[in-house]
Amino acid sequence: MSTKCDLLFGTLPEFVYKCGEIDRVAAVFDHEKITFTFADVKKEMDTLAAGLLSIGLRPQDRVLICGSNTAHFFICPLACARADLIFSLMNPNFANAEQLKYALLKGEFRAIICFPANREVEFLNNLLNEISPELMYSVKGRLYSKVIPKLTHVIMAEEEHKHAGTFTLSEIYGRSNRERVDKLPDFMTWNTHKLVALQFTSVS
């Protein structure tokens, strides 16, 4: 099969695994001083994917990833795809809490991964607390909100800020182990037309 056909009819994890055999740089994040080889990307993808499933997320759950061009933001959608989670990428700089609430409701997201915005510290966490004050008193992975009933998991990439009801991204990584990686879904059995991402667009 030609390379073109492979790209048309493969899955994201399949592409990462194939490229994982290439011994060269895959991505450079200069401002973070982080460089990933293709093998690094594969390892990071598997590790985070196993961690995500370990906190109670299930295949085909939807995950909203709010962030910008950072190393872990790059890995998150790949990890979601590896775990058979459906992801959506969004700019974290929402104008207000109503915009974030609309996105969470429209996408029926079960989890949100929050990276720092270009505004005040803990911007997304503050918006989430405004939408759903229950978050401040919830058990991790068991958020229940009448306003955003689908959302149960909140993951913060701002590691120095820990709150009741929220996981940190490093905590998710830390829950991964060899056994959990080995039990990840078998992507080679997937239909290549299955849903992996939701793309939101904005209009003027």
CSV table of C-alpha atoms in Angstrom, one decimal:
chain,number,residue,atom,x,y,z
A,1,MET,CA,0.0,0.0,0.0
A,2,SER,CA,1.3,3.4,-0.8
A,3,THR,CA,2.1,6.1,1.7
A,4,LYS,CA,-0.8,8.2,0.5
A,5,CYS,CA,-3.3,5.3,1.1
A,6,ASP,CA,-1.8,4.7,4.5
A,7,LEU,CA,-2.4,8.3,5.5
A,8,LEU,CA,-6.0,8.2,4.2
A,9,PHE,CA,-7.0,4.9,5.8
A,10,GLY,CA,-5.0,4.7,9.1
A,11,THR,CA,-5.8,5.9,12.6
A,12,LEU,CA,-3.8,8.5,14.7
A,13,PRO,CA,-2.3,5.9,17.0
A,14,GLU,CA,-1.3,3.8,14.0
A,15,PHE,CA,0.5,6.7,12.4
A,16,VAL,CA,2.3,7.5,15.7
A,17,TYR,CA,3.4,3.8,16.1
A,18,LYS,CA,4.7,3.7,12.6
A,19,CYS,CA,6.7,6.9,13.0
A,20,GLY,CA,7.9,5.8,16.4
A,21,GLU,CA,10.4,3.6,14.6
A,22,ILE,CA,12.0,6.7,13.0
A,23,ASP,CA,15.1,7.8,14.9
A,24,ARG,CA,14.9,11.5,14.6
A,25,VAL,CA,13.4,14.7,16.1
A,26,ALA,CA,9.6,14.9,15.8
A,27,ALA,CA,8.8,18.2,17.6
A,28,VAL,CA,10.7,21.0,19.3
A,29,PHE,CA,9.2,23.4,21.9
A,30,ASP,CA,11.9,26.0,22.2
A,31,HIS,CA,10.3,28.1,24.9
A,32,GLU,CA,10.0,25.1,27.1
A,33,LYS,CA,13.4,23.6,26.1
A,34,ILE,CA,11.7,20.3,25.2
A,35,THR,CA,12.5,18.1,22.2
A,36,PHE,CA,10.5,15.0,21.3
A,37,THR,CA,11.8,12.3,19.1
A,38,PHE,CA,9.2,10.1,17.3
A,39,ALA,CA,9.9,7.4,19.9
A,40,ASP,CA,9.3,10.0,22.7
A,41,VAL,CA,6.0,11.0,21.2
A,42,LYS,CA,4.9,7.3,21.1
A,43,LYS,CA,5.9,6.8,24.8
A,44,GLU,CA,4.3,10.0,26.0
A,45,MET,CA,1.1,9.2,24.1
A,46,ASP,CA,0.8,5.7,25.6
A,47,THR,CA,1.6,6.9,29.1
A,48,LEU,CA,-0.9,9.7,29.2
A,49,ALA,CA,-3.6,7.5,27.4
A,50,ALA,CA,-3.3,4.9,30.1
A,51,GLY,CA,-3.5,7.5,32.8
A,52,LEU,CA,-6.6,9.0,31.3
A,53,LEU,CA,-8.4,5.7,31.3
A,54,SER,CA,-7.3,5.0,34.9
A,55,ILE,CA,-9.4,7.8,36.3
A,56,GLY,CA,-12.6,6.4,35.1
A,57,LEU,CA,-12.9,7.8,31.5
A,58,ARG,CA,-14.2,5.2,29.0
A,59,PRO,CA,-13.7,4.8,25.3
A,60,GLN,CA,-15.7,7.2,23.2
A,61,ASP,CA,-16.1,9.7,26.1
A,62,ARG,CA,-15.5,13.3,25.0
A,63,VAL,CA,-12.6,15.4,26.2
A,64,LEU,CA,-12.2,19.2,25.7
A,65,ILE,CA,-8.6,20.3,25.5
A,66,CYS,CA,-8.1,24.0,26.1
A,67,GLY,CA,-4.6,25.2,25.5
A,68,SER,CA,-2.0,26.5,23.1
A,69,ASN,CA,1.4,25.5,21.6
A,70,THR,CA,3.1,23.6,24.4
A,71,ALA,CA,4.6,20.1,24.6
A,72,HIS,CA,1.9,18.6,26.7
A,73,PHE,CA,-0.9,20.2,24.7
A,74,PHE,CA,0.7,18.5,21.6
A,75,ILE,CA,0.6,15.1,23.4
A,76,CYS,CA,-2.9,15.4,24.8
A,77,PRO,CA,-5.0,14.9,21.6
A,78,LEU,CA,-2.7,12.0,20.6
A,79,ALA,CA,-3.2,10.4,24.0
A,80,CYS,CA,-7.0,10.8,23.7
A,81,ALA,CA,-7.0,9.1,20.3
A,82,ARG,CA,-4.9,6.3,21.7
A,83,ALA,CA,-7.3,5.8,24.6
A,84,ASP,CA,-10.3,5.8,22.1
A,85,LEU,CA,-11.5,9.1,23.6
A,86,ILE,CA,-13.0,11.8,21.3
A,87,PHE,CA,-11.2,15.1,21.7
A,88,SER,CA,-11.8,18.7,20.7
A,89,LEU,CA,-9.1,21.5,20.8
A,90,MET,CA,-10.0,25.1,21.9
A,91,ASN,CA,-8.2,28.3,22.6
A,92,PRO,CA,-8.3,28.7,26.4
A,93,ASN,CA,-8.9,32.5,26.2
A,94,PHE,CA,-12.7,32.5,26.4
A,95,ALA,CA,-14.3,35.9,26.6
A,96,ASN,CA,-16.5,34.8,29.6
A,97,ALA,CA,-17.9,31.8,31.5
A,98,GLU,CA,-20.9,31.6,29.1
A,99,GLN,CA,-18.7,30.8,26.2
A,100,LEU,CA,-17.0,27.9,28.0
A,101,LYS,CA,-20.4,26.7,29.3
A,102,TYR,CA,-21.7,26.7,25.7
A,103,ALA,CA,-18.8,24.6,24.5
A,104,LEU,CA,-19.1,22.1,27.3
A,105,LEU,CA,-22.8,21.7,26.7
A,106,LYS,CA,-22.6,21.6,22.9
A,107,GLY,CA,-19.9,19.0,22.9
A,108,GLU,CA,-21.3,17.0,25.7
A,109,PHE,CA,-17.8,16.7,27.2
A,110,ARG,CA,-17.2,14.3,30.1
A,111,ALA,CA,-13.7,15.8,30.8
A,112,ILE,CA,-11.8,19.0,30.3
A,113,ILE,CA,-8.0,19.5,30.3
A,114,CYS,CA,-7.1,23.1,31.1
A,115,PHE,CA,-3.8,24.7,30.1
A,116,PRO,CA,-2.9,28.2,31.2
A,117,ALA,CA,-4.6,31.0,29.3
A,118,ASN,CA,-3.0,34.4,28.4
A,119,ARG,CA,-5.0,36.0,31.2
A,120,GLU,CA,-4.9,35.8,35.0
A,121,VAL,CA,-3.6,32.7,36.8
A,122,GLU,CA,-6.1,29.9,37.0
A,123,PHE,CA,-8.3,31.6,34.5
A,124,LEU,CA,-10.1,28.4,33.3
A,125,ASN,CA,-10.5,27.1,36.8
A,126,ASN,CA,-12.2,30.4,37.8
A,127,LEU,CA,-14.5,30.2,34.9
A,128,LEU,CA,-15.4,26.6,35.8
A,129,ASN,CA,-16.1,27.6,39.4
A,130,GLU,CA,-18.3,30.4,38.1
A,131,ILE,CA,-20.3,27.9,36.0
A,132,SER,CA,-20.4,25.2,38.5
A,133,PRO,CA,-19.5,26.1,42.1
A,134,GLU,CA,-20.0,22.4,43.0
A,135,LEU,CA,-16.5,21.8,41.6
A,136,MET,CA,-15.0,23.4,44.7
A,137,TYR,CA,-16.5,20.7,46.9
A,138,SER,CA,-16.5,17.7,44.6
A,139,VAL,CA,-14.5,14.5,44.7
A,140,LYS,CA,-12.1,14.0,41.8
A,141,GLY,CA,-13.8,12.4,38.8
A,142,ARG,CA,-17.2,12.7,40.4
A,143,LEU,CA,-18.2,16.3,39.6
A,144,TYR,CA,-22.0,16.6,39.3
A,145,SER,CA,-23.4,19.9,38.0
A,146,LYS,CA,-27.0,20.6,37.1
A,147,VAL,CA,-25.7,23.2,34.7
A,148,ILE,CA,-23.1,21.0,32.9
A,149,PRO,CA,-24.4,17.5,33.8
A,150,LYS,CA,-22.1,15.6,31.4
A,151,LEU,CA,-18.8,17.0,32.9
A,152,THR,CA,-17.3,14.7,35.6
A,153,HIS,CA,-13.5,15.2,35.2
A,154,VAL,CA,-11.4,18.4,35.4
A,155,ILE,CA,-7.7,18.1,34.7
A,156,MET,CA,-5.4,21.2,35.4
A,157,ALA,CA,-2.1,21.6,33.6
A,158,GLU,CA,-1.2,24.4,36.0
A,159,GLU,CA,0.7,22.1,38.3
A,160,GLU,CA,1.3,24.5,41.2
A,161,HIS,CA,-2.5,25.0,41.6
A,162,LYS,CA,-4.3,22.1,43.2
A,163,HIS,CA,-8.0,22.2,44.0
A,164,ALA,CA,-10.7,19.9,45.3
A,165,GLY,CA,-12.4,18.1,42.5
A,166,THR,CA,-9.5,18.5,40.0
A,167,PHE,CA,-6.7,16.3,38.8
A,168,THR,CA,-3.3,17.7,37.8
A,169,LEU,CA,-1.8,16.6,34.5
A,170,SER,CA,1.2,15.2,36.3
A,171,GLU,CA,-1.1,13.2,38.5
A,172,ILE,CA,-2.6,11.6,35.4
A,173,TYR,CA,0.8,10.7,34.0
A,174,GLY,CA,1.7,9.3,37.4
A,175,ARG,CA,-1.2,6.8,37.4
A,176,SER,CA,0.1,5.1,34.3
A,177,ASN,CA,2.1,1.9,34.5
A,178,ARG,CA,3.2,-0.9,32.2
A,179,GLU,CA,0.1,-3.0,32.9
A,180,ARG,CA,-2.2,-0.2,32.1
A,181,VAL,CA,-0.4,0.6,28.9
A,182,ASP,CA,-0.6,-3.0,27.9
A,183,LYS,CA,-4.4,-2.9,28.4
A,184,LEU,CA,-4.9,0.1,26.1
A,185,PRO,CA,-7.5,-0.5,23.4
A,186,ASP,CA,-6.3,-2.3,20.3
A,187,PHE,CA,-6.3,0.4,17.6
A,188,MET,CA,-5.5,-2.1,14.9
A,189,THR,CA,-9.1,-3.5,15.1
A,190,TRP,CA,-10.7,0.0,14.8
A,191,ASN,CA,-12.7,1.2,11.8
A,192,THR,CA,-10.7,4.0,10.4
A,193,HIS,CA,-13.9,6.0,9.9
A,194,LYS,CA,-14.8,6.1,13.6
A,195,LEU,CA,-15.0,9.5,15.3
A,196,VAL,CA,-11.8,10.8,16.9
A,197,ALA,CA,-12.3,14.6,17.0
A,198,LEU,CA,-14.9,17.4,17.1
A,199,GLN,CA,-13.9,20.6,15.4
A,200,PHE,CA,-15.6,23.8,16.6
A,201,THR,CA,-15.5,26.9,14.4
A,202,SER,CA,-16.3,30.5,15.1
A,203,VAL,CA,-18.3,32.9,13.0
A,204,SER,CA,-18.4,36.7,12.9
